[in-house]
Amino acid sequence: MGEQDCDLFLFTMSFSSGPRSSSVTAPNPKESVRPAFMLTVTTWFHIRRRMTQTRRLFFLSSTQRLVHSNSEQLQPQPNIIHIQHLTKAQVKTLVLNQYIKHGAHFSNLLLNVVASPSLLFTASSNLSSSSVDNHRRISIVHSISRDLQSNRFDVAACCVTLTSSSGSPPLVLPNLKLKVLVEAIRMVLEVVYDERFLTFSYGGRVGMGRHTAIRYLKNSVENPSWWFTVRFKPHKFDHAHVEKLCSFMEHKVKDSVLLDLIKRLFECQVLVIELGGNCLGRGFPQECGLCSILINVYFDGFDKEVQEMRLRENHRALDPRMIPSAVSDDVYYKPVKVYAVRYLDEILVATSGTKMLAMELMTRVATSLELGLGLHVDKVNTAIHSAVSEKIEFLGMELQAVTPSVLHPPMSEKAIRARKKYIRQKEVRALELKNARERNRKQLGLKIFNHVYKKMKRSDGFKFDFSIENEVREIFKSWADEVAQEFLGNIDECQEWHRSLSAGDFLSLRHIRNQLPPELVDAYDKFQEQVDKHLNPIKARKAIEEEERRAKEEEEQKYAKRTVEDLTRLCIKVDAPILLIRKAVKLVGFTNHMGRPRPIEFLAALEDVDIIKWYAGIARRWLDFFCCCHNFRMVKTIVTYHLRFSCILTLAEKHESTKREAIKHFSKDLKVYDTNGNVEVHFPTEKEVKMMGSGNLSDPLPVDGALSLAVIRLASDEPPSNCIAHFCDKTTTVFYRVHLNVMPLENEKWVQGMGKIHESLNRKCLPLCTNHVHDLYMGRITLQDIDCSSFVDVD
């Protein structure tokens, strides 16, 4: 309906809806029509004004209107414009508005903050990928907000239970609606607690990941003599642990509705915290991002006790009776230091004191964990180790205290010879370039003079429309300055010319100088002054000798400092567990029993590019995870040799060809071509691997899930459906079947410390678009970034 038609409709309705007489006799037209007409005109203008406002809203959001059951009035539905994406500062301000100063706690966080559509929309943005279905996000956000405001949110209805045929416990997965709510709660608790955690608490925090903890160990821990890691018996959080966690949270969060919601999440097994296992921080679908911050909240009191132990030992004064008075001024005392690092449920305590002090600290820590937190400490595996003679496993890596010369060894004789050879080669190349430049200048100058000579011989002179004398003069002047600088920079040539111009000259004799004119003698003296000034190499040689002496002294000082540090200082060396990596490589099937690359048969069902992406995702994750290790070169060898040639052999077996033919077709860099004919390289090249090193401070995902997981495309007649990645708007999807390459049935073959994907996900099918399949293969997303509750079963 257009604007004119709408106005005409309103005008007609205003006439037809005028006041009618209730008497039986007909009214007088002169007396009744005029007042009715005036009333209808006024009503028409009033209705037209109201409909103009309604029509503006109608045209702004014509596709989003809510139909009420008790009226025919059309109202615009909440649009995306009304929900804004909050920044970190805005989220922090929204949470801090609920802080009560006199009580030093937060209140009404669930109803006033978590239930806010803007915060829920921001939480959904954290879960979503690049291509987003905004209408679906808006509907889910408003649904969650309404249910929370009316206290009608059903946690159990938002869960899906998957069972396995092996008899293992079922797997409970939240749907997308519940994931948004859990992410919103995590964002709120992060603002409440993150700044209150101690500095040695890592994991589940922004900028406090695994590599940051390793950097602290490498840069801050000095001279450790004894250390131990706390091992827990595998057990999950039960009702008593959840109640204790909620009691800890009540000190800062006075919101019973939020705490009851967290308890329901634990009861429905949406939140599962298993200490002593290998499922925390691995990117598995049974994980939850909220668990990390809840673990930090649960261990916060324990962290404060450990901090008090550290301060007590670090500031303990030296007993004067231990030092004889005669030599007390010459004694160099190093105070005892205690260091602690906790990454989720992994705890490391190190000390530079005696073994008795380490045993006392271990007893205190175990007692605090068992009595204060009600956890089950594995006292058999929680043992004290020597930091110098024994390695200790922590954060999936091996730690050991070594001298600085082990981490930064001096150059060997072979390296020194190679460096000298390289310097000589650079000097030869520089000399060749210098000679070539002089030769080119000479040839160019001869050509210019030959051209000028011919022109001058054939004609009376040059006739140009513009002057080039200044340009030519500048060019020759620059050449002359460069030649002069090169000549003066060569000490040997300057010394030769100085000897020729100053030695054996008869004008230097006194009886000869007296017989010559004074002008000639003065000119000769001035000439000798200029020769001594420009060509005498004494000052240059003194500068060179001074530089050599300074370099020698610096080298001696460095050697003395390195020797003293090797005798007085210990640093932390971080190594990758090469034996466990090789065992994992053999378990998955990259190598045979002889340690040589072999093909993986089940990958033959994939496309060539998907096979390369699967190997590339594992390789890049390994390189990112172990880039901070001292023996990173060995990890590079495993990636460059075992994984690369296993991929080549898998491609060769798929196409029933030889390894040479596969290398000739794909090259060693495993190049493939897209639909447009452009070259794509997914697997890291050999040059790229050589250039990799430390410096990454992110929290990398372990490679456990990528090792045992593969998704295989199905040749089925299923109709296309929506991609099950979080809020993906793609409908052109393909069904992929989850295939677990390694099933943890035989525990004796399983790699220690390697995480396990739940068996119930095996053989499940999931519709994915091409972008998310690519990200899943390359390791950019995990099964935790997919709505696993939307899996389907396809025969």
mmCIF file of N, CA, C and O in Angstrom, residues 18-86:
data_model
loop_
_atom_site.group_PDB
_atom_site.id
_atom_site.type_symbol
_atom_site.label_atom_id
_atom_site.label_comp_id
_atom_site.label_asym_id
_atom_site.label_seq_id
_atom_site.Cartn_x
_atom_site.Cartn_y
_atom_site.Cartn_z
ATOM 1 N N GLY A 18 -17.953 8.057 11.527
ATOM 2 C CA GLY A 18 -18.422 9.226 12.264
ATOM 3 C C GLY A 18 -19.487 8.856 13.270
ATOM 4 O O GLY A 18 -20.047 7.755 13.251
ATOM 5 N N PRO A 19 -19.867 9.788 14.146
ATOM 6 C CA PRO A 19 -20.880 9.515 15.187
ATOM 7 C C PRO A 19 -22.265 9.355 14.580
ATOM 8 O O PRO A 19 -22.650 10.067 13.664
ATOM 9 N N ARG A 20 -22.991 8.389 15.078
ATOM 10 C CA ARG A 20 -24.339 8.103 14.612
ATOM 11 C C ARG A 20 -25.347 8.416 15.721
ATOM 12 O O ARG A 20 -25.045 8.249 16.897
ATOM 13 N N SER A 21 -26.555 8.860 15.305
ATOM 14 C CA SER A 21 -27.608 9.183 16.271
ATOM 15 C C SER A 21 -28.270 7.913 16.754
ATOM 16 O O SER A 21 -28.485 6.978 15.995
ATOM 17 N N SER A 22 -28.583 7.891 17.998
ATOM 18 C CA SER A 22 -29.209 6.708 18.597
ATOM 19 C C SER A 22 -30.732 6.782 18.592
ATOM 20 O O SER A 22 -31.396 5.838 18.984
ATOM 21 N N SER A 23 -31.340 7.920 18.151
ATOM 22 C CA SER A 23 -32.799 8.053 18.137
ATOM 23 C C SER A 23 -33.393 7.383 16.912
ATOM 24 O O SER A 23 -32.711 7.130 15.926
ATOM 25 N N VAL A 24 -34.674 7.148 16.996
ATOM 26 C CA VAL A 24 -35.348 6.478 15.889
ATOM 27 C C VAL A 24 -35.573 7.426 14.739
ATOM 28 O O VAL A 24 -35.454 7.070 13.573
ATOM 29 N N THR A 25 -35.889 8.690 15.016
ATOM 30 C CA THR A 25 -36.154 9.653 13.966
ATOM 31 C C THR A 25 -34.873 10.038 13.278
ATOM 32 O O THR A 25 -33.794 10.058 13.882
ATOM 33 N N ALA A 26 -34.980 10.364 12.043
ATOM 34 C CA ALA A 26 -33.808 10.750 11.279
ATOM 35 C C ALA A 26 -33.351 12.123 11.702
ATOM 36 O O ALA A 26 -34.175 13.022 11.914
ATOM 37 N N PRO A 27 -32.110 12.365 11.830
ATOM 38 C CA PRO A 27 -31.605 13.674 12.235
ATOM 39 C C PRO A 27 -31.683 14.662 11.095
ATOM 40 O O PRO A 27 -31.795 14.298 9.927
ATOM 41 N N ASN A 28 -31.635 15.948 11.449
ATOM 42 C CA ASN A 28 -31.631 17.015 10.470
ATOM 43 C C ASN A 28 -30.268 17.077 9.806
ATOM 44 O O ASN A 28 -29.250 17.175 10.487
ATOM 45 N N PRO A 29 -30.200 17.015 8.507
ATOM 46 C CA PRO A 29 -28.882 17.025 7.853
ATOM 47 C C PRO A 29 -28.103 18.295 8.146
ATOM 48 O O PRO A 29 -26.898 18.253 8.313
ATOM 49 N N LYS A 30 -28.765 19.454 8.227
ATOM 50 C CA LYS A 30 -28.041 20.688 8.471
ATOM 51 C C LYS A 30 -27.433 20.754 9.857
ATOM 52 O O LYS A 30 -26.538 21.503 10.108
ATOM 53 N N GLU A 31 -28.057 20.026 10.794
ATOM 54 C CA GLU A 31 -27.574 20.103 12.162
ATOM 55 C C GLU A 31 -26.600 18.966 12.520
ATOM 56 O O GLU A 31 -25.839 19.102 13.447
ATOM 57 N N SER A 32 -26.661 17.872 11.832
ATOM 58 C CA SER A 32 -25.854 16.704 12.236
ATOM 59 C C SER A 32 -24.654 16.453 11.342
ATOM 60 O O SER A 32 -23.653 15.922 11.776
ATOM 61 N N VAL A 33 -24.738 16.806 10.079
ATOM 62 C CA VAL A 33 -23.645 16.478 9.170
ATOM 63 C C VAL A 33 -22.426 17.319 9.463
ATOM 64 O O VAL A 33 -21.304 16.829 9.475
ATOM 65 N N ARG A 34 -22.600 18.618 9.722
ATOM 66 C CA ARG A 34 -21.433 19.495 9.910
ATOM 67 C C ARG A 34 -20.596 19.104 11.132
ATOM 68 O O ARG A 34 -19.374 18.970 11.026
ATOM 69 N N PRO A 35 -21.212 18.904 12.338
ATOM 70 C CA PRO A 35 -20.365 18.482 13.473
ATOM 71 C C PRO A 35 -19.712 17.136 13.229
ATOM 72 O O PRO A 35 -18.563 16.929 13.618
ATOM 73 N N ALA A 36 -20.412 16.227 12.611
ATOM 74 C CA ALA A 36 -19.804 14.912 12.349
ATOM 75 C C ALA A 36 -18.640 15.042 11.387
ATOM 76 O O ALA A 36 -17.589 14.409 11.549
ATOM 77 N N PHE A 37 -18.823 15.908 10.362
ATOM 78 C CA PHE A 37 -17.728 16.085 9.404
ATOM 79 C C PHE A 37 -16.492 16.698 10.069
ATOM 80 O O PHE A 37 -15.357 16.281 9.813
ATOM 81 N N MET A 38 -16.686 17.704 10.942
ATOM 82 C CA MET A 38 -15.565 18.315 11.643
ATOM 83 C C MET A 38 -14.868 17.306 12.542
ATOM 84 O O MET A 38 -13.643 17.280 12.661
ATOM 85 N N LEU A 39 -15.638 16.443 13.202
ATOM 86 C CA LEU A 39 -15.040 15.439 14.082
ATOM 87 C C LEU A 39 -14.241 14.411 13.295
ATOM 88 O O LEU A 39 -13.140 14.016 13.669
ATOM 89 N N THR A 40 -14.790 13.993 12.169
ATOM 90 C CA THR A 40 -14.084 12.995 11.368
ATOM 91 C C THR A 40 -12.817 13.561 10.770
ATOM 92 O O THR A 40 -11.801 12.872 10.653
ATOM 93 N N VAL A 41 -12.828 14.842 10.381
ATOM 94 C CA VAL A 41 -11.612 15.453 9.847
ATOM 95 C C VAL A 41 -10.531 15.518 10.920
ATOM 96 O O VAL A 41 -9.361 15.214 10.688
ATOM 97 N N THR A 42 -10.945 15.897 12.142
ATOM 98 C CA THR A 42 -9.963 15.942 13.242
ATOM 99 C C THR A 42 -9.414 14.553 13.541
ATOM 100 O O THR A 42 -8.207 14.368 13.740
ATOM 101 N N THR A 43 -10.330 13.603 13.570
ATOM 102 C CA THR A 43 -9.873 12.223 13.808
ATOM 103 C C THR A 43 -8.975 11.744 12.692
ATOM 104 O O THR A 43 -7.976 11.037 12.908
ATOM 105 N N TRP A 44 -9.293 12.154 11.468
ATOM 106 C CA TRP A 44 -8.462 11.741 10.328
ATOM 107 C C TRP A 44 -7.043 12.281 10.435
ATOM 108 O O TRP A 44 -6.069 11.568 10.226
ATOM 109 N N PHE A 45 -6.922 13.559 10.826
ATOM 110 C CA PHE A 45 -5.581 14.117 10.987
ATOM 111 C C PHE A 45 -4.823 13.436 12.129
ATOM 112 O O PHE A 45 -3.619 13.188 12.041
ATOM 113 N N HIS A 46 -5.544 13.116 13.223
ATOM 114 C CA HIS A 46 -4.879 12.442 14.350
ATOM 115 C C HIS A 46 -4.422 11.038 13.947
ATOM 116 O O HIS A 46 -3.273 10.630 14.216
ATOM 117 N N ILE A 47 -5.277 10.309 13.241
ATOM 118 C CA ILE A 47 -4.926 8.959 12.806
ATOM 119 C C ILE A 47 -3.815 9.011 11.764
ATOM 120 O O ILE A 47 -2.906 8.166 11.752
ATOM 121 N N ARG A 48 -3.885 10.027 10.881
ATOM 122 C CA ARG A 48 -2.849 10.123 9.854
ATOM 123 C C ARG A 48 -1.478 10.386 10.491
ATOM 124 O O ARG A 48 -0.446 9.851 10.046
ATOM 125 N N ARG A 49 -1.458 11.228 11.569
ATOM 126 C CA ARG A 49 -0.190 11.483 12.249
ATOM 127 C C ARG A 49 0.352 10.210 12.899
ATOM 128 O O ARG A 49 1.542 9.911 12.851
ATOM 129 N N ARG A 50 -0.541 9.452 13.547
ATOM 130 C CA ARG A 50 -0.104 8.201 14.190
ATOM 131 C C ARG A 50 0.348 7.186 13.153
ATOM 132 O O ARG A 50 1.347 6.481 13.341
ATOM 133 N N MET A 51 -0.355 7.085 12.031
ATOM 134 C CA MET A 51 0.020 6.129 10.997
ATOM 135 C C MET A 51 1.294 6.549 10.290
ATOM 136 O O MET A 51 2.044 5.711 9.779
ATOM 137 N N THR A 52 1.604 7.835 10.235
ATOM 138 C CA THR A 52 2.874 8.283 9.646
ATOM 139 C C THR A 52 4.042 7.774 10.467
ATOM 140 O O THR A 52 5.046 7.291 9.937
ATOM 141 N N GLN A 53 3.900 7.891 11.811
ATOM 142 C CA GLN A 53 4.961 7.346 12.672
ATOM 143 C C GLN A 53 5.074 5.838 12.536
ATOM 144 O O GLN A 53 6.163 5.285 12.466
ATOM 145 N N THR A 54 3.922 5.176 12.476
ATOM 146 C CA THR A 54 3.937 3.716 12.322
ATOM 147 C C THR A 54 4.517 3.313 10.982
ATOM 148 O O THR A 54 5.242 2.319 10.858
ATOM 149 N N ARG A 55 4.174 4.103 9.911
ATOM 150 C CA ARG A 55 4.676 3.777 8.591
ATOM 151 C C ARG A 55 6.192 3.947 8.515
ATOM 152 O O ARG A 55 6.883 3.205 7.827
ATOM 153 N N ARG A 56 6.761 4.902 9.269
ATOM 154 C CA ARG A 56 8.216 5.046 9.293
ATOM 155 C C ARG A 56 8.883 3.816 9.883
ATOM 156 O O ARG A 56 9.869 3.295 9.345
ATOM 157 N N LEU A 57 8.325 3.350 10.994
ATOM 158 C CA LEU A 57 8.874 2.108 11.567
ATOM 159 C C LEU A 57 8.616 0.911 10.662
ATOM 160 O O LEU A 57 9.419 -0.010 10.583
ATOM 161 N N PHE A 58 7.472 0.976 9.954
ATOM 162 C CA PHE A 58 7.132 -0.127 9.060
ATOM 163 C C PHE A 58 8.135 -0.231 7.928
ATOM 164 O O PHE A 58 8.587 -1.326 7.569
ATOM 165 N N PHE A 59 8.524 0.901 7.354
ATOM 166 C CA PHE A 59 9.469 0.878 6.243
ATOM 167 C C PHE A 59 10.897 0.663 6.713
ATOM 168 O O PHE A 59 11.734 0.241 5.949
ATOM 169 N N LEU A 60 11.239 0.972 7.994
ATOM 170 C CA LEU A 60 12.587 0.718 8.497
ATOM 171 C C LEU A 60 12.817 -0.754 8.736
ATOM 172 O O LEU A 60 13.890 -1.275 8.505
ATOM 173 N N SER A 61 11.807 -1.434 9.230
ATOM 174 C CA SER A 61 11.963 -2.878 9.509
ATOM 175 C C SER A 61 10.716 -3.608 9.053
ATOM 176 O O SER A 61 9.907 -4.082 9.843
ATOM 177 N N SER A 62 10.529 -3.625 7.770
ATOM 178 C CA SER A 62 9.317 -4.214 7.211
ATOM 179 C C SER A 62 9.336 -5.729 7.269
ATOM 180 O O SER A 62 8.293 -6.357 7.168
ATOM 181 N N THR A 63 10.515 -6.310 7.389
ATOM 182 C CA THR A 63 10.613 -7.780 7.386
ATOM 183 C C THR A 63 10.655 -8.373 8.788
ATOM 184 O O THR A 63 10.737 -9.583 8.914
ATOM 185 N N GLN A 64 10.656 -7.526 9.811
ATOM 186 C CA GLN A 64 10.753 -8.028 11.178
ATOM 187 C C GLN A 64 9.610 -7.426 12.004
ATOM 188 O O GLN A 64 9.738 -6.358 12.590
ATOM 189 N N ARG A 65 8.450 -8.075 12.018
ATOM 190 C CA ARG A 65 7.267 -7.597 12.725
ATOM 191 C C ARG A 65 6.698 -8.707 13.578
ATOM 192 O O ARG A 65 6.739 -9.878 13.178
ATOM 193 N N LEU A 66 6.181 -8.329 14.682
ATOM 194 C CA LEU A 66 5.650 -9.287 15.647
ATOM 195 C C LEU A 66 4.134 -9.178 15.649
ATOM 196 O O LEU A 66 3.577 -8.088 15.838
ATOM 197 N N VAL A 67 3.465 -10.296 15.431
ATOM 198 C CA VAL A 67 2.000 -10.329 15.361
ATOM 199 C C VAL A 67 1.471 -10.758 16.720
ATOM 200 O O VAL A 67 1.775 -11.858 17.181
ATOM 201 N N HIS A 68 0.720 -9.905 17.371
ATOM 202 C CA HIS A 68 0.108 -10.235 18.657
ATOM 203 C C HIS A 68 -1.190 -10.996 18.419
ATOM 204 O O HIS A 68 -1.913 -10.766 17.444
ATOM 205 N N SER A 69 -1.500 -11.881 19.314
ATOM 206 C CA SER A 69 -2.682 -12.718 19.168
ATOM 207 C C SER A 69 -3.963 -11.965 19.489
ATOM 208 O O SER A 69 -5.032 -12.333 19.023
ATOM 209 N N ASN A 70 -3.888 -10.914 20.304
ATOM 210 C CA ASN A 70 -5.109 -10.218 20.738
ATOM 211 C C ASN A 70 -5.382 -8.948 19.955
ATOM 212 O O ASN A 70 -6.283 -8.210 20.298
ATOM 213 N N SER A 71 -4.570 -8.613 18.955
ATOM 214 C CA SER A 71 -4.796 -7.410 18.165
ATOM 215 C C SER A 71 -4.209 -7.594 16.792
ATOM 216 O O SER A 71 -3.396 -8.486 16.569
ATOM 217 N N GLU A 72 -4.631 -6.743 15.880
ATOM 218 C CA GLU A 72 -4.125 -6.771 14.522
ATOM 219 C C GLU A 72 -3.074 -5.700 14.284
ATOM 220 O O GLU A 72 -2.682 -5.453 13.153
ATOM 221 N N GLN A 73 -2.617 -5.065 15.349
ATOM 222 C CA GLN A 73 -1.614 -4.006 15.190
ATOM 223 C C GLN A 73 -0.263 -4.631 14.914
ATOM 224 O O GLN A 73 0.132 -5.589 15.564
ATOM 225 N N LEU A 74 0.460 -4.116 13.948
ATOM 226 C CA LEU A 74 1.779 -4.604 13.573
ATOM 227 C C LEU A 74 2.827 -3.770 14.278
ATOM 228 O O LEU A 74 2.822 -2.556 14.180
ATOM 229 N N GLN A 75 3.763 -4.478 14.999
ATOM 230 C CA GLN A 75 4.864 -3.814 15.685
ATOM 231 C C GLN A 75 6.169 -4.337 15.119
ATOM 232 O O GLN A 75 6.291 -5.530 14.861
ATOM 233 N N PRO A 76 7.173 -3.474 14.959
ATOM 234 C CA PRO A 76 8.463 -3.935 14.417
ATOM 235 C C PRO A 76 9.193 -4.822 15.416
ATOM 236 O O PRO A 76 9.235 -4.550 16.607
ATOM 237 N N GLN A 77 9.756 -5.917 14.903
ATOM 238 C CA GLN A 77 10.523 -6.841 15.738
ATOM 239 C C GLN A 77 11.889 -6.247 16.067
ATOM 240 O O GLN A 77 12.408 -5.444 15.290
ATOM 241 N N PRO A 78 12.477 -6.601 17.203
ATOM 242 C CA PRO A 78 13.808 -6.056 17.525
ATOM 243 C C PRO A 78 14.811 -6.365 16.443
ATOM 244 O O PRO A 78 14.985 -7.499 16.030
ATOM 245 N N ASN A 79 15.460 -5.346 15.971
ATOM 246 C CA ASN A 79 16.408 -5.472 14.860
ATOM 247 C C ASN A 79 17.825 -5.541 15.399
ATOM 248 O O ASN A 79 18.083 -5.281 16.568
ATOM 249 N N ILE A 80 18.766 -5.884 14.509
ATOM 250 C CA ILE A 80 20.169 -5.974 14.914
ATOM 251 C C ILE A 80 20.735 -4.610 15.288
ATOM 252 O O ILE A 80 21.712 -4.514 16.014
ATOM 253 N N ILE A 81 20.074 -3.537 14.824
ATOM 254 C CA ILE A 81 20.556 -2.212 15.169
ATOM 255 C C ILE A 81 20.414 -1.962 16.669
ATOM 256 O O ILE A 81 21.192 -1.239 17.275
ATOM 257 N N HIS A 82 19.388 -2.571 17.292
ATOM 258 C CA HIS A 82 19.136 -2.326 18.695
ATOM 259 C C HIS A 82 20.090 -3.099 19.595
ATOM 260 O O HIS A 82 20.096 -2.863 20.803
ATOM 261 N N ILE A 83 20.885 -4.030 19.079
ATOM 262 C CA ILE A 83 21.832 -4.807 19.868
ATOM 263 C C ILE A 83 23.228 -4.466 19.374
ATOM 264 O O ILE A 83 23.560 -4.711 18.219
ATOM 265 N N GLN A 84 24.020 -3.898 20.241
ATOM 266 C CA GLN A 84 25.362 -3.510 19.854
ATOM 267 C C GLN A 84 26.375 -4.507 20.380
ATOM 268 O O GLN A 84 26.166 -5.146 21.412
ATOM 269 N N HIS A 85 27.467 -4.612 19.658
ATOM 270 C CA HIS A 85 28.569 -5.476 20.082
ATOM 271 C C HIS A 85 29.425 -4.711 21.078
ATOM 272 O O HIS A 85 29.913 -3.615 20.793
ATOM 273 N N LEU A 86 29.627 -5.283 22.258
ATOM 274 C CA LEU A 86 30.351 -4.613 23.328
ATOM 275 C C LEU A 86 31.843 -4.864 23.208
ATOM 276 O O LEU A 86 32.271 -5.976 22.895
#
